[in-house]
Amino acid sequence: ATPELEYGRMNIGSRPSKRKPSGGIESLRAIPWIFAWTQTRFHLPVWLGFGAA
């Protein structure tokens, strides 16, 4: 159960004014990606860094 209406109001995926509006997947920021992984309860980004330190 994801509260989609509340997430739509959040400004987590907005682009800074200096970025081009069409940059492709390479220009995506990490914050929305990690937030999406956490919402699906699939913590792959957490395990990918495990043992690297």
PDB file of C-alpha atoms in Angstrom:
ATOM      1  CA  ALA A   1       0.000   0.000   0.000  1.00  0.00           C
ATOM      2  CA  THR A   2       1.777   3.089  -1.271  1.00  0.00           C
ATOM      3  CA  PRO A   3       0.204   6.531  -0.671  1.00  0.00           C
ATOM      4  CA  GLU A   4       0.535   7.678  -4.278  1.00  0.00           C
ATOM      5  CA  LEU A   5      -1.234  11.014  -3.842  1.00  0.00           C
ATOM      6  CA  GLU A   6       1.172  12.110  -1.113  1.00  0.00           C
ATOM      7  CA  TYR A   7       4.199  11.047  -3.151  1.00  0.00           C
ATOM      8  CA  GLY A   8       2.920  13.038  -6.093  1.00  0.00           C
ATOM      9  CA  ARG A   9       3.023  16.181  -3.950  1.00  0.00           C
ATOM     10  CA  MET A  10       6.600  15.601  -2.853  1.00  0.00           C
ATOM     11  CA  ASN A  11       9.295  17.316  -4.853  1.00  0.00           C
ATOM     12  CA  ILE A  12      11.845  14.499  -4.690  1.00  0.00           C
ATOM     13  CA  GLY A  13      12.324  13.940  -8.391  1.00  0.00           C
ATOM     14  CA  SER A  14      12.420  17.509  -9.601  1.00  0.00           C
ATOM     15  CA  ARG A  15      15.339  18.614 -11.702  1.00  0.00           C
ATOM     16  CA  PRO A  16      17.483  21.569 -10.694  1.00  0.00           C
ATOM     17  CA  SER A  17      17.112  24.594 -12.931  1.00  0.00           C
ATOM     18  CA  LYS A  18      20.602  24.107 -14.399  1.00  0.00           C
ATOM     19  CA  ARG A  19      19.888  20.636 -15.780  1.00  0.00           C
ATOM     20  CA  LYS A  20      18.533  19.983 -19.221  1.00  0.00           C
ATOM     21  CA  PRO A  21      14.943  18.703 -19.230  1.00  0.00           C
ATOM     22  CA  SER A  22      15.814  15.777 -21.497  1.00  0.00           C
ATOM     23  CA  GLY A  23      18.961  14.097 -20.264  1.00  0.00           C
ATOM     24  CA  GLY A  24      17.992  10.445 -20.395  1.00  0.00           C
ATOM     25  CA  ILE A  25      18.572   7.831 -17.743  1.00  0.00           C
ATOM     26  CA  GLU A  26      22.158   8.976 -17.151  1.00  0.00           C
ATOM     27  CA  SER A  27      20.977  12.281 -15.686  1.00  0.00           C
ATOM     28  CA  LEU A  28      18.634  10.786 -13.077  1.00  0.00           C
ATOM     29  CA  ARG A  29      19.372  11.610  -9.473  1.00  0.00           C
ATOM     30  CA  ALA A  30      19.880   8.930  -6.833  1.00  0.00           C
ATOM     31  CA  ILE A  31      17.258  10.152  -4.359  1.00  0.00           C
ATOM     32  CA  PRO A  32      14.145   9.048  -6.299  1.00  0.00           C
ATOM     33  CA  TRP A  33      15.793   5.743  -7.217  1.00  0.00           C
ATOM     34  CA  ILE A  34      16.666   4.800  -3.637  1.00  0.00           C
ATOM     35  CA  PHE A  35      13.268   5.996  -2.433  1.00  0.00           C
ATOM     36  CA  ALA A  36      11.541   3.761  -5.000  1.00  0.00           C
ATOM     37  CA  TRP A  37      13.667   0.740  -4.044  1.00  0.00           C
ATOM     38  CA  THR A  38      12.820   1.274  -0.381  1.00  0.00           C
ATOM     39  CA  GLN A  39       9.113   1.601  -1.067  1.00  0.00           C
ATOM     40  CA  THR A  40       9.064  -1.774  -2.801  1.00  0.00           C
ATOM     41  CA  ARG A  41      10.965  -3.166   0.192  1.00  0.00           C
ATOM     42  CA  PHE A  42      13.608  -4.475  -2.187  1.00  0.00           C
ATOM     43  CA  HIS A  43      16.792  -3.352  -0.473  1.00  0.00           C
ATOM     44  CA  LEU A  44      19.241  -4.218  -3.242  1.00  0.00           C
ATOM     45  CA  PRO A  45      21.115  -0.874  -2.991  1.00  0.00           C
ATOM     46  CA  VAL A  46      21.825  -1.644   0.665  1.00  0.00           C
ATOM     47  CA  TRP A  47      23.308  -5.063  -0.072  1.00  0.00           C
ATOM     48  CA  LEU A  48      25.361  -3.932  -3.053  1.00  0.00           C
ATOM     49  CA  GLY A  49      27.540  -1.822  -0.775  1.00  0.00           C
ATOM     50  CA  PHE A  50      27.804  -4.458   1.953  1.00  0.00           C
ATOM     51  CA  GLY A  51      31.337  -5.708   2.446  1.00  0.00           C
ATOM     52  CA  ALA A  52      32.897  -2.978   0.339  1.00  0.00           C
ATOM     53  CA  ALA A  53      34.113  -0.996   3.335  1.00  0.00           C
TER      54      ALA A  53
END
